Short mmCIF file of C-alpha atoms in Angstrom, two decimals:
data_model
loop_
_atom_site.label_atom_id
_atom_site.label_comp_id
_atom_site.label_asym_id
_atom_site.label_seq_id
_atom_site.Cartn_x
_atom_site.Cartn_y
_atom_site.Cartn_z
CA UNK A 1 -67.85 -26.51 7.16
CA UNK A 2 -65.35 -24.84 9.39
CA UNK A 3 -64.51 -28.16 12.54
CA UNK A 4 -66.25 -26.78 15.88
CA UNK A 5 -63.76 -27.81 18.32
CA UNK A 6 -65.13 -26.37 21.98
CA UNK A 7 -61.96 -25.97 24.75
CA UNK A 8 -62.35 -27.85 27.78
CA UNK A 9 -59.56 -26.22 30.16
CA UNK A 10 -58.89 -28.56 33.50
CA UNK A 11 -57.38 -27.27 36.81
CA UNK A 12 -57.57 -29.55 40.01
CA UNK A 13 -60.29 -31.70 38.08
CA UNK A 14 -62.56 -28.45 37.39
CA UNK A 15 -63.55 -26.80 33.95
CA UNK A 16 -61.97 -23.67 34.33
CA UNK A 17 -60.80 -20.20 32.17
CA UNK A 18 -58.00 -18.18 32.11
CA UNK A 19 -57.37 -14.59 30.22
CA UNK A 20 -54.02 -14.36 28.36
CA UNK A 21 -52.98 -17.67 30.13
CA UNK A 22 -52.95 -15.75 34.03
CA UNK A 23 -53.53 -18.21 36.65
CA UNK A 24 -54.62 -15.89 38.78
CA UNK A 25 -57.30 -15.09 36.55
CA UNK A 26 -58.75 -18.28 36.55
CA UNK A 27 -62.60 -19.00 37.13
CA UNK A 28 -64.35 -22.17 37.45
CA UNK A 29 -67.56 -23.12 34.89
CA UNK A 30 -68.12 -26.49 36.08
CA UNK A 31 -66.56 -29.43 38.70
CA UNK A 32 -67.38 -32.07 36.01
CA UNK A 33 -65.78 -31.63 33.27
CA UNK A 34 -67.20 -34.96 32.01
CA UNK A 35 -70.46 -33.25 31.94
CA UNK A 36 -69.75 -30.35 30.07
CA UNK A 37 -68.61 -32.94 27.44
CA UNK A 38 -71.09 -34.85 27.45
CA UNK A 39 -73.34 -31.81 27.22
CA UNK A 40 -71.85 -30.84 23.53
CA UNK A 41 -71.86 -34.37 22.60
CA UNK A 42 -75.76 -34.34 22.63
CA UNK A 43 -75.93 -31.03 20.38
CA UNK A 44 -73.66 -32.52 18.11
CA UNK A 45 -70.28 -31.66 18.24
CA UNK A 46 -67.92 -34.36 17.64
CA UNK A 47 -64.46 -33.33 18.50
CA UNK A 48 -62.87 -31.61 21.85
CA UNK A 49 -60.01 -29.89 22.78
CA UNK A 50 -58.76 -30.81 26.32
CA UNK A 51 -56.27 -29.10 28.12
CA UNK A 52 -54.42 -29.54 31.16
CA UNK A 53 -53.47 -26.59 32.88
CA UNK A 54 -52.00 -28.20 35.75
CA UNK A 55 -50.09 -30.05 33.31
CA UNK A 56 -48.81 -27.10 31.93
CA UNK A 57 -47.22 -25.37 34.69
CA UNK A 58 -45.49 -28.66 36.25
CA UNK A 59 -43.82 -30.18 33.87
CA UNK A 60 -45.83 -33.44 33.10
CA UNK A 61 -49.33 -34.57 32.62
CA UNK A 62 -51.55 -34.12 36.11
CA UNK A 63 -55.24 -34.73 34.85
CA UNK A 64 -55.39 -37.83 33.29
CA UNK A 65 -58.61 -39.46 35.41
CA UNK A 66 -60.65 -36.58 34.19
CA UNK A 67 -59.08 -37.15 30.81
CA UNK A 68 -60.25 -40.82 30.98
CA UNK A 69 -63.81 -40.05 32.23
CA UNK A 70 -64.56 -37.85 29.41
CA UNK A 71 -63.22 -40.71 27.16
CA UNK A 72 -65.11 -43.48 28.83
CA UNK A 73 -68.12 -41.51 28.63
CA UNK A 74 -68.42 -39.77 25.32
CA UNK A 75 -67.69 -40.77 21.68
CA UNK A 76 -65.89 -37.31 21.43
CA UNK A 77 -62.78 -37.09 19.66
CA UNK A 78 -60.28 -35.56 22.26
CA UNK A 79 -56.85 -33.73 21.10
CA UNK A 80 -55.17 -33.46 24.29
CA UNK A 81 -52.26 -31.56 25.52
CA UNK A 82 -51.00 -29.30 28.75
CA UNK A 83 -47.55 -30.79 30.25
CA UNK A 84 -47.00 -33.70 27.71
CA UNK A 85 -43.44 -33.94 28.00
CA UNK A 86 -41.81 -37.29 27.94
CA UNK A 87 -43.01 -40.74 26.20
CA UNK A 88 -44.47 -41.85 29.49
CA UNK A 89 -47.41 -38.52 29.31
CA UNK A 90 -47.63 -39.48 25.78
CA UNK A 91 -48.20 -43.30 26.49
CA UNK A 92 -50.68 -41.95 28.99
CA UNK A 93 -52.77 -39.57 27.42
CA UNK A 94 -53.15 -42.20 24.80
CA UNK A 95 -54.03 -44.71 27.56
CA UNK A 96 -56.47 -42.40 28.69
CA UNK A 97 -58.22 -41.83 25.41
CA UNK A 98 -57.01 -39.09 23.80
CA UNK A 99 -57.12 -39.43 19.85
CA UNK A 100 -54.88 -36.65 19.23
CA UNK A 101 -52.18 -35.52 21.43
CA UNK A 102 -50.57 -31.45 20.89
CA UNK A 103 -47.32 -30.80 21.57
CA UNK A 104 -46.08 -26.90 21.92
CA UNK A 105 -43.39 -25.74 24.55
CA UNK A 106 -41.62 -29.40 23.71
CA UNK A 107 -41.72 -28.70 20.29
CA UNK A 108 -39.52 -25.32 20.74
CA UNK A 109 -37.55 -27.01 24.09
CA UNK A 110 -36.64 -30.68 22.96
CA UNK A 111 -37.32 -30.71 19.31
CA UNK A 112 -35.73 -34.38 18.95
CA UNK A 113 -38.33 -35.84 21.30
CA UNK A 114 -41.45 -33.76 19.33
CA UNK A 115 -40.04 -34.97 15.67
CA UNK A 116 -39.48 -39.00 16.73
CA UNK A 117 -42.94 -38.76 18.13
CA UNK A 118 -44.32 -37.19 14.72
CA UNK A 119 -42.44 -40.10 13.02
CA UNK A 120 -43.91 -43.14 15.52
CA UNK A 121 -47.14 -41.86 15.62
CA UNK A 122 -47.84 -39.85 12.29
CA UNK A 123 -49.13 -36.27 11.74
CA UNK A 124 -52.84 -37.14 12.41
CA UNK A 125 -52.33 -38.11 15.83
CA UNK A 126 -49.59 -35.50 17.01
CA UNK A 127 -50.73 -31.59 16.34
CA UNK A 128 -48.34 -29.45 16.78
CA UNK A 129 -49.23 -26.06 19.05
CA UNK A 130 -48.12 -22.33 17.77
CA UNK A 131 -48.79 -20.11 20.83
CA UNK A 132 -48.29 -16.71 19.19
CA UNK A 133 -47.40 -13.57 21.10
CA UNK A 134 -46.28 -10.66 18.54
CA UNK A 135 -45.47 -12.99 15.64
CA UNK A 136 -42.79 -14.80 18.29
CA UNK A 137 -43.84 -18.45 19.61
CA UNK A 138 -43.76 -18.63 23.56
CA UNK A 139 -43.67 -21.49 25.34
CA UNK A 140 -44.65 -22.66 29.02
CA UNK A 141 -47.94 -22.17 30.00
CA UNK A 142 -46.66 -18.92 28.19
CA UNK A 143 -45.04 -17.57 31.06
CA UNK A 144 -41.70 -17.31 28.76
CA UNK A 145 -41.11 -16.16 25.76
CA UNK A 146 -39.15 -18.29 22.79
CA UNK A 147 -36.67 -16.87 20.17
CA UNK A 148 -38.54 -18.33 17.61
CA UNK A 149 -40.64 -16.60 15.06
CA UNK A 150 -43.73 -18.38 14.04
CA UNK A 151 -42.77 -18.95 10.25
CA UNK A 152 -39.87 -20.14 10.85
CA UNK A 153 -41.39 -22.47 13.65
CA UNK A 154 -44.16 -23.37 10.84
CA UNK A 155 -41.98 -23.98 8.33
CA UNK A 156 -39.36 -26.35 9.95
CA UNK A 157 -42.21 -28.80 11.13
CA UNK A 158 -44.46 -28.71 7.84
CA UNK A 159 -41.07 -29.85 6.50
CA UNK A 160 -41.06 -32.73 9.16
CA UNK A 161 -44.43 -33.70 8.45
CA UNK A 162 -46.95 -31.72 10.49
CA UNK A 163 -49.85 -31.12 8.63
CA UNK A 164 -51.98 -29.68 11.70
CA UNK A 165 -51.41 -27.18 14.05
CA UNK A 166 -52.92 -25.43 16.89
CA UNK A 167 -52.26 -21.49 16.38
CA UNK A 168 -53.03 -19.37 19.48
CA UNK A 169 -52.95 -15.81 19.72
CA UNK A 170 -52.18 -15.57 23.63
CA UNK A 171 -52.93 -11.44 22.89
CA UNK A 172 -56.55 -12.66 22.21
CA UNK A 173 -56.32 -15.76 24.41
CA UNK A 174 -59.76 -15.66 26.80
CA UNK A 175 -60.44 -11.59 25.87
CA UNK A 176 -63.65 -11.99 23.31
CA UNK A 177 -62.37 -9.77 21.06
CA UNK A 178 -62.69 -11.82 18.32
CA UNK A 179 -59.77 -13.78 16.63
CA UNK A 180 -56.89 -13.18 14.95
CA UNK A 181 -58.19 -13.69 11.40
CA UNK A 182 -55.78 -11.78 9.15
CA UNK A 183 -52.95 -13.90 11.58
CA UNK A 184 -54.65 -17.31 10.35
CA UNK A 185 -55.46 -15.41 6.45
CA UNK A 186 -51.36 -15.01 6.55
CA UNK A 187 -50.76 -18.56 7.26
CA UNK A 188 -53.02 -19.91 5.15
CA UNK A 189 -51.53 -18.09 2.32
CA UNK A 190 -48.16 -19.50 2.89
CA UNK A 191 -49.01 -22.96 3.88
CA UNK A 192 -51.57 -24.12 1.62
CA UNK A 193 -51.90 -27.69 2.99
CA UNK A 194 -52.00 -26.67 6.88
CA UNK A 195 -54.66 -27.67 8.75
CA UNK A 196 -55.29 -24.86 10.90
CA UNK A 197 -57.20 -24.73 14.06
CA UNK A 198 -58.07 -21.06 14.90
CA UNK A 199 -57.59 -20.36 18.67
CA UNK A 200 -58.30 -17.24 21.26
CA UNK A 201 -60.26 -14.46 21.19
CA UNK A 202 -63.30 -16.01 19.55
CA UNK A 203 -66.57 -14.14 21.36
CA UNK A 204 -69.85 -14.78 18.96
CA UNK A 205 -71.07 -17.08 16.64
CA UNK A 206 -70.27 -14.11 13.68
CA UNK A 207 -66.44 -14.72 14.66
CA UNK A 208 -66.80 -18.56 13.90
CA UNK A 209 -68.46 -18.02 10.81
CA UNK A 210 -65.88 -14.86 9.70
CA UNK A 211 -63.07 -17.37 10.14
CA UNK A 212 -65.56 -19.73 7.92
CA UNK A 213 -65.58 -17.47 5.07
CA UNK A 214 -61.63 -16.94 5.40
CA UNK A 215 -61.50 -20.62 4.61
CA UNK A 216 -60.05 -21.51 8.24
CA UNK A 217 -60.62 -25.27 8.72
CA UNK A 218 -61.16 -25.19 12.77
CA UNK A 219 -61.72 -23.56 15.10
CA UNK A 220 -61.23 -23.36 18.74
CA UNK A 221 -63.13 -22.04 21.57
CA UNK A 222 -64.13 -21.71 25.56
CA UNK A 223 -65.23 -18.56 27.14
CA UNK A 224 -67.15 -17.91 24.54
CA UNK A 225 -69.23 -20.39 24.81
CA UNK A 226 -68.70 -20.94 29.17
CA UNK A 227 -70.48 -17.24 29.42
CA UNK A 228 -73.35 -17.86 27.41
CA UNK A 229 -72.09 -15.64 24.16
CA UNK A 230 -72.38 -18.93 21.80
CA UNK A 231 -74.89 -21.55 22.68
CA UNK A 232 -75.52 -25.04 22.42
CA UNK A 233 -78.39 -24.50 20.25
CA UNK A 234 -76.26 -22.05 17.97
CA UNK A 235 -73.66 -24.71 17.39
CA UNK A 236 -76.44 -27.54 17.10
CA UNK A 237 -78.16 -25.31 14.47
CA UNK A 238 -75.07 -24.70 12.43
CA UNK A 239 -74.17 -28.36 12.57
CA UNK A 240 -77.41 -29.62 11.11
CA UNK A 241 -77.56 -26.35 8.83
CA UNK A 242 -74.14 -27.75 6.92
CA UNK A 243 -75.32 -31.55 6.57
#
């Protein structure tokens, strides 16, 4: 069964949304983001993506309480990331209760830093993030654009020891207009023993389950799910329907 791994974006404390990464564009679902966790918990899901947007246009980690509360009051397994930067965000989101931290722009900026972490911590805590725009990786919040292209990015770290990564199509990112399968098909192809998590674009329940049958391992996804197109009771029922 494809991992169901619902987003949980954070601005100023507040589940929020964003389309393509704009700022401007953001809209707020919810002022407890603890909630909203704890919400999925009870239908089943296990694992959450966290991500601090705040974080990710300063340049380190800014929502760490509401990191911690979700912790403290779920059993969800959090991957965490948004303006992890230095060992002291790292040591913090850790802290905090993140399982899983993702590393992206810091991985293209100070690769040094990104591979000794790999190293201290091991590939299943440190998930590397591929934020896609045209085949090229971008970087910051993805307000710039690297020189990088992704499998050449891929390929370096899978050589370093990443065996999961986060692969968003920012084209996609908060659209609903479905995912970038033939993207993730590509990369699957190439790196057999990558553990990809799908990300962006994903609308409907039909898009999880198309990235299913592609033989995509995870999946990511917010709006989707923030404006009522998935449910609770959708991802409940395909839970219990794969046990």
């Amino acid at each position: 069964m494809i991992e169901l791994i619902p987003a949980i974006d954070i601005i100023d404390g507040k589940c929020v949304r964003l389309s393509k990464g704009d700022y401007d564009s953001k809209k707020i679902y919810n002022e407890s983001p603890e909630e909203v966790a704890a919400e999925l918990e009870a239908h089943g899901i296990q694992r959450l993506h966290v991500v601090d947007l705040d974080g990710a246009a300063s340049h380190h980690i800014v929502n760490y309480r509401t990191l911690e509360r979700i912790a403290s009051r779920t059993g969800l397994r959090i991957d965490f990331g948004g303006g992890v930067k230095s060992d002291e965000d790292l040591r913090i989101a850790f802290e905090c209760g993140a399982q899983m931290v993702t590393g992206g722009s810091i991985a293209v900026k100070n690769p040094e830093t990104f591979k000794r972490w790999l190293n201290t911590y091991g590939p299943e805590k440190i998930i590397l993030g591929a934020d896609v725009k045209d085949n090229m990786i971008a970087v910051s919040g993805w307000k710039e654009d690297s020189r990088l292209e992704l499998t050449t990015f891929l390929t370096d770290y899978t050589q370093q020891g990443v065996s999961k990564v986060i692969c968003t199509d920012i084209n996609r990112d908060g659209m609903l207009h479905g995912p970038s399968t033939r993207l993730y098909c590509d990369i699957r192809q190439q790196f057999n023993d990558l553990y990809i998590i799908a990300s962006g674009g994903v609308s409907s329940m039909d898009d999880i389950l198309e990235l299913e049958e592609n033989d995509i391992p995870a999946v990511i996804f917010g709006k989707a799910l923030y404006e009522g197109r998935i449910t609770l009771q959708q991802l409940e029922n395909h839970i219990i329907n794969h046990h």
